[in-house]
């Protein structure tokens, strides 16, 4: 009996050391798991700084002609949230009468010989899907509505959205032919062929504000 009692202090010390080591390991694991868990970043869009650009193409070798619209309205369903939350269900209305190509002679022709023939005084768009840099938007022109794919990316403090449109999907052949007839010589390239392409690239830039989420 005395012999067993003699080893009690050593047994107790070993138990304490072992317990401390176990506690330390659990503490480190818990601390590590807290670092891994990250909250989704929240943003807001400065609607006053939104910039829209369209690019069309003429000549056989596709010379780019760019411009914008001076009046368009962006409506967001959510004032803040993740990029995907901000984009989803966002709507845009574009006044085609304010088309601006930077050329005072060209712009009246675009209004008269293209948009009037295209039966489109307002272009309406609504974002349906936004997920991992890609999405789908609804676009209405010439009394026709189509779903269009687009891409988006966040670069520094600006959200970039880009899409490629084929106006033939909105029965745009008549309007394209009308404008090309009016500007026939201006659309001639070095090969002597007058050509106005039916596709248009559109980009929209959204200034974003990085919102700091307070710690819980």
Short mmCIF file of C-alpha atoms in Angstrom, two decimals:
data_model
loop_
_atom_site.label_atom_id
_atom_site.label_comp_id
_atom_site.label_asym_id
_atom_site.label_seq_id
_atom_site.Cartn_x
_atom_site.Cartn_y
_atom_site.Cartn_z
CA UNK A 1 0.00 0.00 0.00
CA UNK A 2 2.80 2.42 0.87
CA UNK A 3 4.50 1.53 -2.40
CA UNK A 4 1.49 2.57 -4.45
CA UNK A 5 1.06 5.82 -2.47
CA UNK A 6 4.66 6.73 -3.22
CA UNK A 7 3.92 7.08 -6.99
CA UNK A 8 0.73 9.16 -6.63
CA UNK A 9 2.52 12.54 -7.04
CA UNK A 10 4.16 11.40 -10.27
CA UNK A 11 0.89 10.08 -11.66
CA UNK A 12 -0.83 13.37 -10.80
CA UNK A 13 1.87 15.44 -12.53
CA UNK A 14 1.66 13.33 -15.69
CA UNK A 15 -2.12 13.76 -15.74
CA UNK A 16 -1.85 17.55 -15.42
CA UNK A 17 0.75 17.83 -18.20
CA UNK A 18 -1.27 15.60 -20.50
CA UNK A 19 -4.42 17.64 -19.83
CA UNK A 20 -2.66 20.93 -20.51
CA UNK A 21 -1.32 19.66 -23.81
CA UNK A 22 -4.80 18.54 -24.83
CA UNK A 23 -6.26 21.94 -23.91
CA UNK A 24 -3.54 23.78 -25.87
CA UNK A 25 -4.15 21.65 -28.98
CA UNK A 26 -7.90 22.26 -28.83
CA UNK A 27 -7.30 25.98 -28.36
CA UNK A 28 -5.04 26.14 -31.41
CA UNK A 29 -7.55 24.22 -33.53
CA UNK A 30 -10.33 26.57 -32.49
CA UNK A 31 -8.20 29.65 -33.15
CA UNK A 32 -7.29 28.29 -36.57
CA UNK A 33 -10.92 27.64 -37.51
CA UNK A 34 -11.85 31.21 -36.60
CA UNK A 35 -9.28 32.52 -39.10
CA UNK A 36 -10.68 30.36 -41.90
CA UNK A 37 -14.26 31.61 -41.55
CA UNK A 38 -14.66 34.85 -43.57
CA UNK A 39 -17.75 36.96 -44.12
CA UNK A 40 -18.88 37.98 -47.62
CA UNK A 41 -17.85 41.53 -48.47
CA UNK A 42 -20.60 44.10 -48.87
CA UNK A 43 -20.65 46.90 -51.47
CA UNK A 44 -22.77 49.80 -52.69
CA UNK A 45 -22.95 51.29 -56.19
CA UNK A 46 -22.53 55.00 -56.89
CA UNK A 47 -25.33 55.33 -59.48
CA UNK A 48 -24.30 58.90 -60.34
CA UNK A 49 -21.01 57.66 -61.78
CA UNK A 50 -22.30 54.79 -63.98
CA UNK A 51 -20.84 54.91 -67.51
CA UNK A 52 -22.27 53.08 -70.54
CA UNK A 53 -20.52 52.53 -73.85
CA UNK A 54 -21.59 50.85 -77.10
CA UNK A 55 -19.31 49.81 -79.95
CA UNK A 56 -20.55 49.03 -83.46
CA UNK A 57 -18.51 48.03 -86.51
CA UNK A 58 -18.27 49.17 -90.14
CA UNK A 59 -16.13 48.16 -93.17
CA UNK A 60 -15.28 44.58 -94.04
CA UNK A 61 -12.35 44.66 -91.62
CA UNK A 62 -14.63 45.81 -88.75
CA UNK A 63 -13.53 49.32 -87.86
CA UNK A 64 -14.96 50.17 -84.43
CA UNK A 65 -17.30 53.14 -83.96
CA UNK A 66 -18.11 53.89 -80.33
CA UNK A 67 -20.50 56.05 -78.36
CA UNK A 68 -22.86 56.27 -75.42
CA UNK A 69 -26.31 57.55 -74.46
CA UNK A 70 -26.55 60.80 -72.55
CA UNK A 71 -29.68 59.76 -70.64
CA UNK A 72 -30.30 56.40 -69.04
CA UNK A 73 -31.72 55.33 -65.69
CA UNK A 74 -30.37 52.57 -63.46
CA UNK A 75 -32.63 51.13 -60.77
CA UNK A 76 -31.24 48.77 -58.12
CA UNK A 77 -33.44 46.45 -56.08
CA UNK A 78 -30.83 46.42 -53.29
CA UNK A 79 -28.84 49.40 -52.02
CA UNK A 80 -26.02 47.26 -50.64
CA UNK A 81 -24.78 43.70 -50.50
CA UNK A 82 -22.47 41.39 -52.40
CA UNK A 83 -21.77 42.13 -56.07
CA UNK A 84 -24.24 39.40 -57.04
CA UNK A 85 -26.91 40.85 -54.76
CA UNK A 86 -26.47 44.31 -56.30
CA UNK A 87 -26.67 43.02 -59.87
CA UNK A 88 -29.63 40.69 -59.54
CA UNK A 89 -32.92 42.30 -60.64
CA UNK A 90 -31.16 45.59 -61.47
CA UNK A 91 -32.98 47.43 -64.28
CA UNK A 92 -31.84 49.97 -66.86
CA UNK A 93 -33.83 52.19 -69.23
CA UNK A 94 -31.97 53.91 -72.07
CA UNK A 95 -33.29 56.89 -74.01
CA UNK A 96 -32.16 56.22 -77.59
CA UNK A 97 -32.93 59.82 -78.59
CA UNK A 98 -29.85 60.83 -76.59
CA UNK A 99 -27.44 58.64 -78.59
CA UNK A 100 -24.01 60.26 -78.62
CA UNK A 101 -21.24 59.01 -80.93
CA UNK A 102 -19.19 62.17 -80.55
CA UNK A 103 -20.11 63.21 -84.10
CA UNK A 104 -22.80 65.88 -84.55
CA UNK A 105 -23.44 64.84 -88.15
CA UNK A 106 -23.73 61.12 -87.39
CA UNK A 107 -26.00 61.32 -84.33
CA UNK A 108 -29.14 62.69 -86.11
CA UNK A 109 -28.75 59.92 -88.68
CA UNK A 110 -28.58 57.31 -85.93
CA UNK A 111 -31.79 58.65 -84.43
CA UNK A 112 -33.69 58.97 -87.72
CA UNK A 113 -32.42 56.17 -89.91
CA UNK A 114 -31.73 53.58 -87.25
CA UNK A 115 -33.69 53.94 -84.01
CA UNK A 116 -36.88 55.27 -85.62
CA UNK A 117 -36.87 52.43 -88.15
CA UNK A 118 -36.00 50.07 -85.28
CA UNK A 119 -39.16 51.27 -83.45
CA UNK A 120 -37.13 51.77 -80.29
CA UNK A 121 -37.22 55.01 -78.36
CA UNK A 122 -36.32 53.19 -75.12
CA UNK A 123 -34.09 50.18 -74.55
CA UNK A 124 -35.10 48.24 -71.45
CA UNK A 125 -32.85 45.75 -69.66
CA UNK A 126 -33.15 43.66 -66.50
CA UNK A 127 -30.55 41.38 -64.95
CA UNK A 128 -31.95 37.94 -64.19
CA UNK A 129 -28.87 36.00 -63.07
CA UNK A 130 -25.49 36.95 -61.59
CA UNK A 131 -23.18 34.17 -60.47
CA UNK A 132 -19.38 33.85 -60.38
CA UNK A 133 -18.63 36.43 -63.07
CA UNK A 134 -21.36 35.40 -65.51
CA UNK A 135 -25.06 36.02 -65.85
CA UNK A 136 -28.16 36.50 -67.95
CA UNK A 137 -30.08 39.68 -68.67
CA UNK A 138 -33.40 40.39 -70.33
CA UNK A 139 -33.19 42.97 -73.13
CA UNK A 140 -36.18 44.54 -74.89
CA UNK A 141 -35.82 46.40 -78.22
CA UNK A 142 -38.06 46.72 -81.31
CA UNK A 143 -40.93 45.21 -79.27
CA UNK A 144 -38.93 41.97 -78.91
CA UNK A 145 -37.49 40.58 -75.68
CA UNK A 146 -34.49 38.24 -75.61
CA UNK A 147 -32.26 36.78 -72.92
CA UNK A 148 -28.59 37.67 -73.34
CA UNK A 149 -25.44 36.35 -71.67
CA UNK A 150 -23.03 38.80 -70.06
CA UNK A 151 -19.88 38.76 -67.95
CA UNK A 152 -18.79 40.92 -65.02
CA UNK A 153 -15.68 41.51 -62.94
CA UNK A 154 -14.60 43.75 -60.08
CA UNK A 155 -11.40 45.68 -60.79
CA UNK A 156 -10.20 47.91 -57.98
CA UNK A 157 -13.21 50.12 -57.18
CA UNK A 158 -15.11 49.57 -60.45
CA UNK A 159 -17.52 46.83 -61.50
CA UNK A 160 -17.24 46.05 -65.23
CA UNK A 161 -20.15 44.46 -67.12
CA UNK A 162 -19.86 43.41 -70.77
CA UNK A 163 -22.20 41.82 -73.31
CA UNK A 164 -22.27 41.15 -77.06
CA UNK A 165 -25.50 41.75 -79.00
CA UNK A 166 -26.65 40.45 -82.37
CA UNK A 167 -29.29 42.95 -83.53
CA UNK A 168 -30.71 40.41 -85.97
CA UNK A 169 -32.24 38.68 -82.93
CA UNK A 170 -34.37 41.80 -82.51
CA UNK A 171 -35.26 41.97 -86.24
CA UNK A 172 -32.71 44.72 -86.78
CA UNK A 173 -31.96 43.98 -90.44
CA UNK A 174 -34.28 46.71 -91.74
CA UNK A 175 -32.83 49.37 -89.44
CA UNK A 176 -29.26 48.33 -90.28
CA UNK A 177 -30.04 48.48 -93.99
CA UNK A 178 -31.68 51.88 -93.58
CA UNK A 179 -28.66 53.40 -91.83
CA UNK A 180 -26.19 51.76 -94.19
CA UNK A 181 -28.08 53.15 -97.21
CA UNK A 182 -28.00 56.66 -95.76
CA UNK A 183 -24.28 56.37 -94.95
CA UNK A 184 -23.35 54.15 -97.89
CA UNK A 185 -20.13 55.88 -98.90
CA UNK A 186 -19.08 56.46 -95.29
CA UNK A 187 -19.30 52.72 -94.67
CA UNK A 188 -16.99 51.82 -97.55
CA UNK A 189 -13.64 50.32 -96.63
CA UNK A 190 -10.46 50.01 -98.67
CA UNK A 191 -12.03 47.12 -100.60
CA UNK A 192 -14.83 49.41 -101.82
CA UNK A 193 -17.54 47.40 -100.01
CA UNK A 194 -20.08 49.29 -97.91
CA UNK A 195 -20.62 47.27 -94.76
CA UNK A 196 -22.38 47.83 -91.41
CA UNK A 197 -22.19 44.83 -89.10
CA UNK A 198 -25.27 43.66 -87.12
CA UNK A 199 -23.42 43.08 -83.84
CA UNK A 200 -22.75 45.56 -81.06
CA UNK A 201 -20.60 45.34 -77.94
CA UNK A 202 -21.88 47.02 -74.80
CA UNK A 203 -19.97 47.74 -71.59
CA UNK A 204 -21.19 49.32 -68.37
CA UNK A 205 -18.93 50.54 -65.57
CA UNK A 206 -20.30 50.84 -62.04
CA UNK A 207 -18.26 52.70 -59.39
CA UNK A 208 -18.54 50.64 -56.19
CA UNK A 209 -18.05 51.58 -52.57
CA UNK A 210 -16.46 48.96 -50.32
CA UNK A 211 -18.58 48.85 -47.17
CA UNK A 212 -16.87 47.77 -43.96
CA UNK A 213 -19.04 45.31 -42.07
CA UNK A 214 -18.85 46.00 -38.30
CA UNK A 215 -17.68 43.09 -36.16
CA UNK A 216 -20.42 41.19 -34.42
#
